[in-house]
Each structure stands twice: as C-alpha cells, then as structure tokens.
Short mmCIF file of C-alpha atoms and ligand atoms in Angstrom, two decimals:
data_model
loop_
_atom_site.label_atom_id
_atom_site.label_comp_id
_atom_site.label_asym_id
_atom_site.label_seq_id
_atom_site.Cartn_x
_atom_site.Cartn_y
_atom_site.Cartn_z
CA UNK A 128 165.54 62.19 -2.42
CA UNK A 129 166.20 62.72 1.28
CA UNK A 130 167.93 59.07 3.16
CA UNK A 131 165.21 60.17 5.81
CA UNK A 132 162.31 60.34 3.58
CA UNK A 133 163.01 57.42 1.57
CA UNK A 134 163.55 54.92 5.04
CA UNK A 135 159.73 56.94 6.04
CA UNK A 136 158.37 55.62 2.87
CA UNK A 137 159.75 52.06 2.81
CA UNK A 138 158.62 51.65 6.26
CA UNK A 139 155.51 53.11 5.86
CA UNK A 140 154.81 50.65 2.54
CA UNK A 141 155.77 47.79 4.61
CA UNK A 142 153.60 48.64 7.73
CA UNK A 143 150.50 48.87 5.26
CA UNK A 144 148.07 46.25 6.02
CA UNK A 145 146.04 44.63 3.17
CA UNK A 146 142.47 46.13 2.52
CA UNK A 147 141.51 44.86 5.98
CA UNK A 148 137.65 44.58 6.39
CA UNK A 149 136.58 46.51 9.19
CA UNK A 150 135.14 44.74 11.74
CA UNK A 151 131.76 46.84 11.93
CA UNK A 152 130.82 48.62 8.78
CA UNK A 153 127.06 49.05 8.45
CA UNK A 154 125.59 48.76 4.30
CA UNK A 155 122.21 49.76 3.56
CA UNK A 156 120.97 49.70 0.24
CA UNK A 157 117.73 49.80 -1.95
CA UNK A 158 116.13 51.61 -3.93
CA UNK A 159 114.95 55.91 -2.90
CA UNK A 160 111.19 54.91 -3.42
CA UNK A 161 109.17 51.17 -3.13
CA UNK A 162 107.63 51.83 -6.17
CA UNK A 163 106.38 47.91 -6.51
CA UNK A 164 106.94 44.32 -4.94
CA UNK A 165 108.22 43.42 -8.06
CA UNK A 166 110.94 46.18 -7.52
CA UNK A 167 111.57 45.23 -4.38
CA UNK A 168 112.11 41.54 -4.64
CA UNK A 169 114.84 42.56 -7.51
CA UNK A 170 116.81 44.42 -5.04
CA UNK A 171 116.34 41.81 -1.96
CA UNK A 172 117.38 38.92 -4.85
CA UNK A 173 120.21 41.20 -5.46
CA UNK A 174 121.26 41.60 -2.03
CA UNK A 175 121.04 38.03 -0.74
CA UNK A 176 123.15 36.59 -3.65
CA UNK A 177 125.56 39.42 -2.44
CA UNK A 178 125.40 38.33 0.68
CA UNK A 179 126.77 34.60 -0.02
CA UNK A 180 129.79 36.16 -0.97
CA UNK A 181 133.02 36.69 0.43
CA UNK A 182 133.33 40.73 1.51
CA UNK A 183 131.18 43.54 3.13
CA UNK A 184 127.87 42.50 3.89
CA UNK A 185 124.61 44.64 3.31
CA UNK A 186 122.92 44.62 6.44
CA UNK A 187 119.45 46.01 5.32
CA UNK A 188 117.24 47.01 2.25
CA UNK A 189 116.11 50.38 2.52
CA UNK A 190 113.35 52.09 0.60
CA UNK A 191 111.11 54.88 1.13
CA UNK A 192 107.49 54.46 1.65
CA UNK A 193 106.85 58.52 2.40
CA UNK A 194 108.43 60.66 0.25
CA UNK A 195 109.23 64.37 1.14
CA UNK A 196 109.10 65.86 -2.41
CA UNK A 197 109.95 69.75 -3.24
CA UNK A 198 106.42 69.68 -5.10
CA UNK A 199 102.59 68.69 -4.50
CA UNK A 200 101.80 66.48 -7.27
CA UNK A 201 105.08 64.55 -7.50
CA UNK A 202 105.14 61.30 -6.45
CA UNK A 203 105.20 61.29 -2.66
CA UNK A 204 105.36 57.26 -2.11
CA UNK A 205 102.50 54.21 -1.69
CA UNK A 206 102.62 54.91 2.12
CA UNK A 207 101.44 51.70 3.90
CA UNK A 208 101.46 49.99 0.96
CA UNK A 209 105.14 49.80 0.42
CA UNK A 210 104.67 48.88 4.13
CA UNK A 211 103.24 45.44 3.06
CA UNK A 212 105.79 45.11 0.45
CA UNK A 213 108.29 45.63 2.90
CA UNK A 214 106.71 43.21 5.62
CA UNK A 215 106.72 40.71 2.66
CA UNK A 216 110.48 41.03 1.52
CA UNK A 217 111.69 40.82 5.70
CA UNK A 218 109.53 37.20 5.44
CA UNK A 219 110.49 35.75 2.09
CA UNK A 220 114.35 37.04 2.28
CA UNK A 221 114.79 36.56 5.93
CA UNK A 222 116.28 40.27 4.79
CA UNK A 223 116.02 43.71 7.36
CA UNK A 224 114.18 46.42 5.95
CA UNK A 225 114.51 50.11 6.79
CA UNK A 226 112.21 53.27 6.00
CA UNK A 227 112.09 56.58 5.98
CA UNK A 228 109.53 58.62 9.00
CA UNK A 229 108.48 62.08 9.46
CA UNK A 230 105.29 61.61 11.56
CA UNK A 231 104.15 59.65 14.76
CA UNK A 232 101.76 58.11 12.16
CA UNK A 233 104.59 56.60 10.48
CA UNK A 234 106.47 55.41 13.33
CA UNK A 235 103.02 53.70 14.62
CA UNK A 236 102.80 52.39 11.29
CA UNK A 237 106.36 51.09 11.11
CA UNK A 238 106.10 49.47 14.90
CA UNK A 239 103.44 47.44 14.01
CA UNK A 240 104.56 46.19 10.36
CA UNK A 241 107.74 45.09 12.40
CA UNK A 242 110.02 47.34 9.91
CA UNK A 243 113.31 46.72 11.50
CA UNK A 244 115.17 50.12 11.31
CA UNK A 245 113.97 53.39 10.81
CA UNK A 246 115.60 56.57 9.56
CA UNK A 247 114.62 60.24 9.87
CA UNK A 248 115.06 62.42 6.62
CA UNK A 249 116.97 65.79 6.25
CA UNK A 250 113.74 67.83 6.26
CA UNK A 251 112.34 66.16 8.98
CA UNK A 252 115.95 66.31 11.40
CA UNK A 253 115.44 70.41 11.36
CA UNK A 254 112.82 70.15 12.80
CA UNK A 255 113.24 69.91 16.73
CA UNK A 256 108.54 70.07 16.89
CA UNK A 257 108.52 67.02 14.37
CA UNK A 258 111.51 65.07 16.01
CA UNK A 259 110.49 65.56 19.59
CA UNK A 260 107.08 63.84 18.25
CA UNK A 261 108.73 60.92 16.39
CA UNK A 262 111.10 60.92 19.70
CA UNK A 263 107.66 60.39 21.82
CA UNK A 264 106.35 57.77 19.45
CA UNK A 265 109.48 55.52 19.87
CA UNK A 266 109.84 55.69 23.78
CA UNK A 267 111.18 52.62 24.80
CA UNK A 268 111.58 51.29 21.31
CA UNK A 269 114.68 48.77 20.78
CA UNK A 270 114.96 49.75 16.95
CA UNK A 271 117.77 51.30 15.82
CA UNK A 272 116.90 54.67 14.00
CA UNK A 273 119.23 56.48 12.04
CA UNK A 274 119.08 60.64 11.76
CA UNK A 275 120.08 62.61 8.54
CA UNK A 276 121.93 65.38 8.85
CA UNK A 277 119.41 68.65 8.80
CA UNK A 278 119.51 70.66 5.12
CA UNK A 279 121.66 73.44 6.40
CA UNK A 280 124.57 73.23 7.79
CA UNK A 281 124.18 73.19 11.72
CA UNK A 282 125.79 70.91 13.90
CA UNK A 283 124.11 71.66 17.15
CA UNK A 284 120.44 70.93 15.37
CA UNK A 285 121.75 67.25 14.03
CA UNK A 286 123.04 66.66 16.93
CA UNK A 287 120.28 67.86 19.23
CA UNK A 288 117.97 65.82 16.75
CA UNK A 289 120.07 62.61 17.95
CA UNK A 290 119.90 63.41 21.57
CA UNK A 291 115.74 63.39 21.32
CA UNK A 292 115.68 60.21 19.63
CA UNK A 293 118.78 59.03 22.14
CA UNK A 294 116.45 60.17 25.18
CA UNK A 295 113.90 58.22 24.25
CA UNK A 296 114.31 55.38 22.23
CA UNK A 297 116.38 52.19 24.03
CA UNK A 298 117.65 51.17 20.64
CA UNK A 299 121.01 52.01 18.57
CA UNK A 300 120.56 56.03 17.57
CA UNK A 301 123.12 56.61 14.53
CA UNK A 302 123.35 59.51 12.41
CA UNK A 303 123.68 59.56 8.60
CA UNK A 304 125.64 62.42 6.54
CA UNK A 305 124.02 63.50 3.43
CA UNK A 306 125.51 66.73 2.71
CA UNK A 307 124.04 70.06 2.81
CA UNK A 308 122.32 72.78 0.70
CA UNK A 309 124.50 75.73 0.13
CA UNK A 310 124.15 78.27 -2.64
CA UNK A 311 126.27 75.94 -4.80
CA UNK A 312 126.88 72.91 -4.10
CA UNK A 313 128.35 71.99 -8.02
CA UNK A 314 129.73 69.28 -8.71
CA UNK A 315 127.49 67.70 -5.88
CA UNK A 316 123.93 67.86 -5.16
CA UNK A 317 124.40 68.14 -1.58
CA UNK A 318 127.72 69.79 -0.40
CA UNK A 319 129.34 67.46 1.74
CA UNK A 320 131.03 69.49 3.70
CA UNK A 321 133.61 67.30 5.34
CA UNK A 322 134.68 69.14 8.30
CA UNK A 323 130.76 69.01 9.50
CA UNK A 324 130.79 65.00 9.23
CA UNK A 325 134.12 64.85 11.11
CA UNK A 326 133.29 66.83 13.61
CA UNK A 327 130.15 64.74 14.20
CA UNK A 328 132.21 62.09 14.96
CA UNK A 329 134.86 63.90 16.97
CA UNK A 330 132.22 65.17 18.99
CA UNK A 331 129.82 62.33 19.68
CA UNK A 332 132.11 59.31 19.37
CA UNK A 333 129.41 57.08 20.70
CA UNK A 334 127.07 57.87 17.74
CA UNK A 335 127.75 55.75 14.80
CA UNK A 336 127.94 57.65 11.46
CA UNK A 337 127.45 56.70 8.00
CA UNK A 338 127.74 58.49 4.33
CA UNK A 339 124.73 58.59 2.16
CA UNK A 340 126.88 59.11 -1.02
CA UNK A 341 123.48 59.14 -3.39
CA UNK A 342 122.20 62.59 -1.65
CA UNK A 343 125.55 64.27 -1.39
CA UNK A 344 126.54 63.20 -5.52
CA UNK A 345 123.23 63.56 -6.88
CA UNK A 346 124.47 61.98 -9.97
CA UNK A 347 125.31 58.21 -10.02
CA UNK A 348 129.00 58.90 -11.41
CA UNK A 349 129.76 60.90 -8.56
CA UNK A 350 128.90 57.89 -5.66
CA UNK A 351 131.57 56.13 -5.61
CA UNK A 352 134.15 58.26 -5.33
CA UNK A 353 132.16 60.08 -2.62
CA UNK A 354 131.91 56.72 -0.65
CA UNK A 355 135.67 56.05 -0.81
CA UNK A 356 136.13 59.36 0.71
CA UNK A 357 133.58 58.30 3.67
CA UNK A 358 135.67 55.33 4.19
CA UNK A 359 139.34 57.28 3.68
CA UNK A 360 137.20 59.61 6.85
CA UNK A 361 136.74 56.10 8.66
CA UNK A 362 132.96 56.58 8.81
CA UNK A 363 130.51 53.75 10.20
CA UNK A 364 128.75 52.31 6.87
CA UNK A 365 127.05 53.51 4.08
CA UNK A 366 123.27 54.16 2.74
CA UNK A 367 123.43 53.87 -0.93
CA UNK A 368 120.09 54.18 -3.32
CA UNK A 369 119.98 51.53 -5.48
CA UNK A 370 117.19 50.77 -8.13
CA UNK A 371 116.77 47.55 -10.47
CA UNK A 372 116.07 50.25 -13.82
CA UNK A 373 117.82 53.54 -12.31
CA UNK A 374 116.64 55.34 -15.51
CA UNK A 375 112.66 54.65 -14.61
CA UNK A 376 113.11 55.67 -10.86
CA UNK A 377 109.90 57.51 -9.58
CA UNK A 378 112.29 59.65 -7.60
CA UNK A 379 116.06 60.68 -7.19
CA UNK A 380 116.28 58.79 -10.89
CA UNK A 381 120.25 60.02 -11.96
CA UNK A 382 121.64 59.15 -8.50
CA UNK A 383 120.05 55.97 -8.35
CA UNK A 384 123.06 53.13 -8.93
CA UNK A 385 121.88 49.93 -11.34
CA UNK A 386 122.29 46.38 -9.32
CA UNK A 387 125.75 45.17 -10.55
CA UNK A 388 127.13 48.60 -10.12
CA UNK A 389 126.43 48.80 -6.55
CA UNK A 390 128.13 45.45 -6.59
CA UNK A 391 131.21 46.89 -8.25
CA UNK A 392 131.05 49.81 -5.92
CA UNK A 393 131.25 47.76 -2.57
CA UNK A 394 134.22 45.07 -4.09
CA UNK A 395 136.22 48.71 -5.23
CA UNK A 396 136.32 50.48 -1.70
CA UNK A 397 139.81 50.18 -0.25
CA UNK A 398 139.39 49.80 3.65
CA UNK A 399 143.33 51.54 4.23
CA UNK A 400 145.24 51.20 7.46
CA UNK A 401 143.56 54.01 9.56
CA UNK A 402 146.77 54.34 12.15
CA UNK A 403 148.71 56.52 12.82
CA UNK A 404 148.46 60.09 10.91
CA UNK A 405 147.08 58.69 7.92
CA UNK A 406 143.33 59.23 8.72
CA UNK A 407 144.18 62.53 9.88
CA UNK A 408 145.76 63.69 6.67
CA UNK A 409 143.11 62.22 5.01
CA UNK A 410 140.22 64.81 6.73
CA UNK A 411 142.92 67.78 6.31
CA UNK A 412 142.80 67.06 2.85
CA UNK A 413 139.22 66.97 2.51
CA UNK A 414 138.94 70.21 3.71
CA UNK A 415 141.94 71.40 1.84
CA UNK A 416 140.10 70.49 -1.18
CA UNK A 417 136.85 72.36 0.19
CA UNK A 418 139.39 75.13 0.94
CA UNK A 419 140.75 75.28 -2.84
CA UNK A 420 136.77 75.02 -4.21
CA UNK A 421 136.10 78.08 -2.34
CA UNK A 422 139.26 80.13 -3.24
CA UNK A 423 138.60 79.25 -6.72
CA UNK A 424 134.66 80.31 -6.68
CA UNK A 425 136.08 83.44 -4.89
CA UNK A 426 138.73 84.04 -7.09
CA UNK A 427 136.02 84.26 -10.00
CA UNK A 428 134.00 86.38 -8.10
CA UNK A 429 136.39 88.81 -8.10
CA UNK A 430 137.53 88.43 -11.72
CA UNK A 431 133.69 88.89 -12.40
CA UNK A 432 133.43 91.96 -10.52
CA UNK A 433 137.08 93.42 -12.09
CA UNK A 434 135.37 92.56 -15.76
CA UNK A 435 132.32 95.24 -14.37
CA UNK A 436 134.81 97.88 -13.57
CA UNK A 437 136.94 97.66 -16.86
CA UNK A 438 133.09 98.49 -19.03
CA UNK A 439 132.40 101.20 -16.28
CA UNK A 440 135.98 102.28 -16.60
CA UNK A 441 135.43 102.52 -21.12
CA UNK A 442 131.68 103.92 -20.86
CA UNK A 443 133.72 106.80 -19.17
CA UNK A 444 136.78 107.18 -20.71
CA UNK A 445 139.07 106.03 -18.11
CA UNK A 446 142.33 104.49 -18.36
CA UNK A 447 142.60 100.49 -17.03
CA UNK A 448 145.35 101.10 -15.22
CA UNK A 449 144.84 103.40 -12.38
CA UNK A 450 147.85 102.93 -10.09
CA UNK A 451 146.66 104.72 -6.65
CA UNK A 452 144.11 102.12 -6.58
CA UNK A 453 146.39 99.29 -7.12
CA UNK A 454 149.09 100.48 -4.57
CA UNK A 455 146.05 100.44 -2.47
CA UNK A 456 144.93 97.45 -3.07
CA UNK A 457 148.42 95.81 -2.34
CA UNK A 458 149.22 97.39 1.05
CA UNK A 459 145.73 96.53 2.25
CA UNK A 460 146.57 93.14 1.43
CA UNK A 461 150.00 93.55 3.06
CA UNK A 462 148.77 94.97 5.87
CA UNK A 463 146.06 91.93 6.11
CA UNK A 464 148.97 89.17 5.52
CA UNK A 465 150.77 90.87 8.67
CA UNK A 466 148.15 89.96 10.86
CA UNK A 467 147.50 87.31 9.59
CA UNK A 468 151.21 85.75 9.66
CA UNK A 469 151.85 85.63 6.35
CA UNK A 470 155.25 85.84 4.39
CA UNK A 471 154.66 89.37 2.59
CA UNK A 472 157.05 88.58 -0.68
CA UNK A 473 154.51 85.57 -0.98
CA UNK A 474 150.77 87.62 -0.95
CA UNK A 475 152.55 90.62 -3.03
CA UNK A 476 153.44 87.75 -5.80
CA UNK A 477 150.11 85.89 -5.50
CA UNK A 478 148.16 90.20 -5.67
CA UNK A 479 150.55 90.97 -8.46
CA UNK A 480 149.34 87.51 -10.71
CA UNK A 481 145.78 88.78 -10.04
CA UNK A 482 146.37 92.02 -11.28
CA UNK A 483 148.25 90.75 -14.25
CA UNK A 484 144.81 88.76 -15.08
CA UNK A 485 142.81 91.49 -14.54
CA UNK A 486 144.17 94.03 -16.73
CA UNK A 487 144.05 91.15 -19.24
CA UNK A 488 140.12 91.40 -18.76
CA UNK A 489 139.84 95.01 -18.92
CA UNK A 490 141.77 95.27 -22.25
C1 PEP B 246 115.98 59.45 0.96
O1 PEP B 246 116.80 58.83 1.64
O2 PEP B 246 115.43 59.00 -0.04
C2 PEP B 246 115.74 60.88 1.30
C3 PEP B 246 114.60 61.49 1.03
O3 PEP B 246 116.81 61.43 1.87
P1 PEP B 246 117.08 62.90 2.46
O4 PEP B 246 116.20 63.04 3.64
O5 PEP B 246 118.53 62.79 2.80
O6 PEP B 246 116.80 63.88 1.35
MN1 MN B 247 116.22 59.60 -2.44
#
C-alpha cells in the first residue's frame, strides 16, 4: 500500500472520536395508532425505564389518534378518545406526548388536551388549502410541530408547508423525512430518497430534521439500518413506531418495532465523528447507492425489452444478430459518452458486455 495512504489511515483511526452522543438528538417513539390506555401505558412504562438509563433519551411518546387510511372502513383511529389516553399518560408519566393533525378540528382539539407536540402527516403536508388552515389554527402557538415530507417527491411543497406553519406558529417548526412514493420503491415502502432529505437540510439549516425510519422501511427488519443511515446523514432525531404486540397493530402492523427491540435499536446506532469529509462521503454514497438501484432497474428494463425483440425477431424468421443495428447502437452511445466526457474504450466495453447478455437472451 501507498506510505501516503497508510499515514491517511493511521491518522484518520486515531483522530476518531468514540461514539460521541450528540448533544441534541430528538427520539420520538410509540406506537402508529392509540389503540387502548392499556397500550399506551406499555409504551410510556417502556420509555421511562429507558429513560433512567445511561444513552439517548426519548423525548416524547407519539401515537396517532386520526388515522389517514388508503380505505373507508379501515381503522381510522379513536379520535378524542386517544386524546384522553394521551392527556392521561403526559399526567401519570410526567412523559410528552405527540399526535398526528390534518384539520383545525384537531389542532383545537390538541390545544386544549395540552398535547405537547404536534406533527402533520405526508398526505396532509401536500396540501398547501389544509396546511394554511392548520397554520391559522396554531397562530401564536408555542408548540413545536413537526411536518412530514409530502408523498411525492417535491422539495419546494415540504418546504413551503414549513414556512406556513413557521409564519404562524411561535413554536419550534421541524420537518420529518419519511420517504416518498415512487413507482417502486422495493426494498422500502417509502423511497427515501437521500439527496431530497439532504438537501432539506442544506437548504433550510435552521429547520431541524429527523428520519421516520418505520414509513420509509415499511418492514420492521429494514428500520434500523435505515436509522443508522439518518444518523451517518447527521440528521436531527428520529420518529420510530413502536407497539407493545407489533403483530396485533391496528395499523402499519410489519413496521411496527416490539419494545426491547427499539431498545436494541437506539444502544446499536453509532453517532461517528461528523468532521471533516466524512459526512460528506457518507451522503455521496447514499446517492451512489440510489444511483446503482436505478442503473440496475434500468439495466433490466432493457434486458426485458431485448428478450421482446429476440420472440419478434423468431416469429419472423430473423437472425439474432443483426450487425447494422448494433454498430448503431455503439456509435450512438459513443457519440453520447463524448458529450458527456466519458473515456470511449470504457462505454464501448461496458455496450459490448450488454450485447454479449443479450444475444444470450435471444438464443
Ligand atoms: C404516521 O406517522 O403514523 C403516519 C400516518 O405517517 P405518514 O403521514 O408519514 O404516512
Ligand atoms: Mn404509521
């Protein structure tokens, strides 16, 4: 190895600090619906034993009391009910709560139950009618209310969504990532789309941003890893859904974590030293990675649309290889790598692999 690289290294390793806490790193945690008092005195117990412990602290139990679902007849939550419930835990666990609004009835309803944070959900942030209402309800509010990110993938709408809120309310206005619906989103539920959460934070550096890994996964195996990445990204906190029996959730059931593992989850996350270029490389990569998923689902596209041509090609009785089209093919590409700065040897090697797999196909 390199002198050069090998002094980088070493000095790197011995600059690294160990797992510092950071000193402001927002948790909240509880289950997607209050489905019961019961429920929700599990989770609180949960969270104030946590809380005697040495580490990150959860700063609020969140659970929904209004539930947007895709379909009438699904359970939509116990509305001011859950309320009570809510009211209830904040007294017996000296604990915050936060819920989900959509409506100025909500917010009136959350103002006078004393619910100590509010959030606004992903269908409700696209919505620039519904949030310059809920924007109007909390004028001159001190609470701090938190916006998802809207469904699709548009900057300027989140972020407009934060400045009504920002207008009006005197409180803390944060904004919470919880990816976005594209065509397909596999492995996730919710692409995250990294660049979009990083940008949020390049561009509105005051706003305070944190990762709802249970929306973005979808699928409790996928959380963790997905709020490591938030934390490699140096995001603001997390909102994780959390659920005493995960398996008899009313709603958002297989993303829901059990108690201990949302104990094992916070204890795992590496806080890494976040000078320097580290961080930086860190969001590259993510959208690297995003890069490589697409080039891949691309890449298959094509190999679907060769496998068309080759049946076309034997219904009429034409050879596989047809080598006008090919030479075709490869200057076109030549011509694009030109403009595009590309090294020419390089895209002829990476067009001549595809064609090699293709023919395979049309055999
Ligand atoms: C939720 O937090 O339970 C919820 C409905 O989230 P989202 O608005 O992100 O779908
Ligand atoms: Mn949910």
């Amino acid at each position: 190895m390199h002198m050069r690289y090998l002094c980088a290294i070493l000095f790197h390793g011995k600059m690294k600090t160990e797992n510092p806490l950071p000193n402001r790193f927002s948790v909240f945690a509880g289950p997607c619906s209050a489905e019961s008092l019961s429920q929700l005195q599990d989770v609180a117990g949960f969270i104030s034993q946590w809380n005697q412990s040495q580490g990150l602290k959860i700063q609020a139990l969140r659970a929904g009391a209004w539930k947007p679902r895709t379909h009438p007849g699904q359970f939509e939550g116990y509305g001011r009910k859950a309320i009570g419930w809510l009211q209830r835990i904040k007294k017996e666990y000296g604990l915050a709560v936060a819920t989900e609004v959509a409506t100025t009835h909500h917010v009136e309803c959350c103002l006078k139950a004393g619910i100590d944070i509010l959030w606004v959900g992903a269908r409700t942030s696209s919505n620039p009618f519904l949030m310059q209402e809920i924007a109007s309800a909390l004028q001159g509010c001190t609470l701090p209310v938190w916006i998802k990110n809207p469904i699709s993938p548009d900057l300027g709408l989140w972020r407009g969504a934060v400045e009504r809120i920002a207008k009006a309310s005197k409180g803390t206005v944060g904004a919470i990532h919880r990816g976005f619906g594209i065509c397909n989103p596999a492995p996730y539920r919710n692409a995250p789309l990294w660049e979009m959460a990083v940008e949020m934070k390049r561009s509105c550096p005051q706003t305070p941003l944190l990762c709802d890994p249970s929306h973005i996964g979808g699928k409790r195996e996928l959380v963790a890893g997905i709020a490591q990445t938030s934390v490699d990204l140096e995001m603001d906190g997390l909102m994780i859904e959390v659920h005493p029996r995960p398996e008899e959730a009313l709603s958002d059931a297989p993303q829901q974590l059990a108690l201990d593992a949302l104990g094992k989850l916070l204890s795992g996350l590496r806080f890494r030293d976040t000078q320097g270029s580290t961080a930086r490389m860190t969001q590259i990569r993510c959208i690297l990675d995003e890069i490589d998923d697409e080039l891949v689902q691309l890449i298959s596209r094509r190999m679907r649309l060769v496998e068309e041509i080759g049946r076309l090609k034997k219904a009429s009785n034409l050879s596989v290889l047809q080598m006008n089209r090919w030479n075709a093919v490869v200057e076109r590409a030549l011509a694009q790598a030109r403009a595009q700065g590309l090294d020419e040897d390089f895209v002829r090697d990476l067009f001549n692999c595809i064609h090699s797999e293709a023919l395979r196909l049309q055999q």
